């Protein structure tokens, strides 16, 4: 069957950046998503529409269709005092935080100078053009419960 709204799609994929470095890879059929529910980035969801099992898709996706452009305002310098665990503040360290609206946010330390820490709330892949090589493993209809929840249930999905 074809990939359409409210199908559960299992894919293997390799995600690379512009330089060809592998950022993420799944090759054991362990990744499934609910199509049309914004479980994956918009550019990839659009490319997979109407494909079917065993199809292979190789696609470049611009930041606007992936994790968005970088927002310079999301980067700021703060005092080391803001961190409880000051012994272990290194560039590249990530913290989970919340936006004022309560949305989850990953903060990355991008600079450490004396007691000044530069943090960046942009998604690590914001502004990064992506390349996906995807193999579609299987496509099935979603259950009513999965559609209502907006995500996949089962061995590799939510267990409830
Ligand atoms: Zn659920």
Short mmCIF file of C-alpha atoms in Angstrom, two decimals, residues 5-160:
data_model
loop_
_atom_site.label_atom_id
_atom_site.label_comp_id
_atom_site.label_asym_id
_atom_site.label_seq_id
_atom_site.Cartn_x
_atom_site.Cartn_y
_atom_site.Cartn_z
CA UNK A 5 -2.31 10.27 5.67
CA UNK A 6 -2.72 7.98 8.68
CA UNK A 7 -0.48 5.14 7.58
CA UNK A 8 2.24 3.76 9.84
CA UNK A 9 5.52 3.72 7.96
CA UNK A 10 8.67 1.84 8.93
CA UNK A 11 11.88 3.11 7.34
CA UNK A 12 15.59 2.56 7.52
CA UNK A 13 17.55 5.72 6.87
CA UNK A 14 20.89 7.43 6.88
CA UNK A 15 20.99 11.15 7.62
CA UNK A 16 24.02 13.12 6.49
CA UNK A 17 25.01 16.76 6.58
CA UNK A 18 26.36 18.74 3.62
CA UNK A 19 29.89 17.45 4.20
CA UNK A 20 28.69 13.87 3.95
CA UNK A 21 29.16 13.13 7.65
CA UNK A 22 26.60 10.66 9.00
CA UNK A 23 24.53 12.32 11.72
CA UNK A 24 22.05 9.54 12.36
CA UNK A 25 21.34 6.11 10.95
CA UNK A 26 18.79 3.35 11.48
CA UNK A 27 19.19 0.05 9.63
CA UNK A 28 17.30 -2.54 11.67
CA UNK A 29 13.68 -1.62 10.98
CA UNK A 30 13.28 -0.10 14.42
CA UNK A 31 12.01 3.31 13.30
CA UNK A 32 8.31 3.80 12.59
CA UNK A 33 6.23 6.97 12.37
CA UNK A 34 2.64 8.00 11.77
CA UNK A 35 2.43 9.69 8.37
CA UNK A 36 0.69 13.06 8.30
CA UNK A 37 1.09 13.68 12.03
CA UNK A 38 4.28 15.75 11.89
CA UNK A 39 6.25 12.96 13.61
CA UNK A 40 9.13 13.61 11.20
CA UNK A 41 10.45 16.76 9.53
CA UNK A 42 8.09 18.27 6.92
CA UNK A 43 10.47 17.93 3.97
CA UNK A 44 10.94 14.20 4.48
CA UNK A 45 7.26 13.56 5.14
CA UNK A 46 6.42 15.27 1.85
CA UNK A 47 8.98 13.20 -0.09
CA UNK A 48 7.64 9.93 1.28
CA UNK A 49 4.02 10.67 0.37
CA UNK A 50 2.66 8.03 -2.10
CA UNK A 51 5.80 5.86 -1.89
CA UNK A 52 5.50 2.20 -0.88
CA UNK A 53 7.43 -0.65 0.72
CA UNK A 54 10.82 -1.34 -0.87
CA UNK A 55 10.98 2.08 -2.52
CA UNK A 56 14.20 3.96 -1.91
CA UNK A 57 14.32 7.72 -1.61
CA UNK A 58 17.40 9.90 -1.72
CA UNK A 59 16.71 13.54 -1.01
CA UNK A 60 18.28 16.85 0.00
CA UNK A 61 16.22 18.87 2.46
CA UNK A 62 16.72 22.57 3.13
CA UNK A 63 16.67 23.83 6.74
CA UNK A 64 13.29 25.49 6.24
CA UNK A 65 11.80 22.03 5.59
CA UNK A 66 13.82 20.41 8.36
CA UNK A 67 14.76 21.97 11.71
CA UNK A 68 14.39 25.60 10.64
CA UNK A 69 16.88 28.40 10.22
CA UNK A 70 19.15 29.40 13.07
CA UNK A 71 17.80 32.21 15.23
CA UNK A 72 20.70 34.37 16.51
CA UNK A 73 18.47 35.56 19.37
CA UNK A 74 18.48 32.00 20.73
CA UNK A 75 22.17 32.31 21.55
CA UNK A 76 23.16 34.19 24.68
CA UNK A 77 25.94 34.62 27.18
CA UNK A 78 25.12 33.79 30.78
CA UNK A 79 27.03 33.63 34.03
CA UNK A 80 28.46 30.33 35.16
CA UNK A 81 26.48 30.84 38.38
CA UNK A 82 23.37 29.76 36.49
CA UNK A 83 24.66 26.21 36.38
CA UNK A 84 24.65 24.02 39.44
CA UNK A 85 27.18 21.55 38.10
CA UNK A 86 29.90 24.05 37.23
CA UNK A 87 32.65 21.44 37.23
CA UNK A 88 31.37 19.92 34.04
CA UNK A 89 30.48 22.78 31.73
CA UNK A 90 32.18 21.96 28.46
CA UNK A 91 31.51 23.01 24.89
CA UNK A 92 29.04 20.58 23.38
CA UNK A 93 27.29 19.76 26.65
CA UNK A 94 23.52 19.79 26.33
CA UNK A 95 20.81 20.59 28.84
CA UNK A 96 17.08 20.06 28.70
CA UNK A 97 15.14 23.19 29.44
CA UNK A 98 11.76 24.74 28.72
CA UNK A 99 10.69 27.78 26.74
CA UNK A 100 8.51 30.35 28.56
CA UNK A 101 5.58 28.63 26.80
CA UNK A 102 6.55 25.29 28.33
CA UNK A 103 7.83 23.69 25.13
CA UNK A 104 10.85 21.39 25.52
CA UNK A 105 14.12 22.95 24.49
CA UNK A 106 17.64 21.60 24.22
CA UNK A 107 20.32 24.10 25.23
CA UNK A 108 23.82 23.51 23.91
CA UNK A 109 26.93 25.04 25.43
CA UNK A 110 28.84 26.61 22.53
CA UNK A 111 31.42 28.63 24.41
CA UNK A 112 33.12 28.74 27.81
CA UNK A 113 35.31 31.67 28.78
CA UNK A 114 36.15 32.24 32.43
CA UNK A 115 32.78 32.55 34.15
CA UNK A 116 30.94 33.43 30.95
CA UNK A 117 29.04 30.60 29.29
CA UNK A 118 27.61 30.97 25.79
CA UNK A 119 24.51 28.86 25.34
CA UNK A 120 22.50 28.21 22.20
CA UNK A 121 18.83 27.20 22.21
CA UNK A 122 18.69 26.52 18.49
CA UNK A 123 18.09 22.90 17.52
CA UNK A 124 21.54 21.41 16.81
CA UNK A 125 20.44 20.84 13.21
CA UNK A 126 18.89 24.30 12.73
CA UNK A 127 20.33 25.92 9.60
CA UNK A 128 21.89 22.63 8.46
CA UNK A 129 20.99 21.33 4.99
CA UNK A 130 20.29 17.62 5.32
CA UNK A 131 20.60 14.62 3.04
CA UNK A 132 18.45 11.54 3.66
CA UNK A 133 18.84 8.10 2.11
CA UNK A 134 15.68 6.23 2.99
CA UNK A 135 14.49 2.69 2.37
CA UNK A 136 10.83 2.05 3.07
CA UNK A 137 10.46 -1.23 4.94
CA UNK A 138 6.71 -1.44 5.44
CA UNK A 139 3.48 0.52 5.31
CA UNK A 140 0.30 -0.32 7.19
CA UNK A 141 -2.90 1.42 8.15
CA UNK A 142 -2.82 3.12 11.53
CA UNK A 143 -5.26 2.03 14.22
CA UNK A 144 -7.93 4.48 15.38
CA UNK A 145 -6.09 4.76 18.66
CA UNK A 146 -2.81 5.63 16.95
CA UNK A 147 -4.54 8.30 14.88
CA UNK A 148 -6.19 9.74 17.99
CA UNK A 149 -2.85 9.81 19.83
CA UNK A 150 -0.89 11.12 16.86
CA UNK A 151 1.86 8.50 17.17
CA UNK A 152 2.68 4.84 16.55
CA UNK A 153 1.98 2.12 19.10
CA UNK A 154 3.60 -1.31 19.29
CA UNK A 155 7.04 -2.82 19.77
CA UNK A 156 8.92 0.23 18.56
CA UNK A 157 6.37 2.89 19.37
CA UNK A 158 4.63 4.01 22.54
CA UNK A 159 3.90 1.20 24.99
CA UNK A 160 0.50 2.07 26.36
#
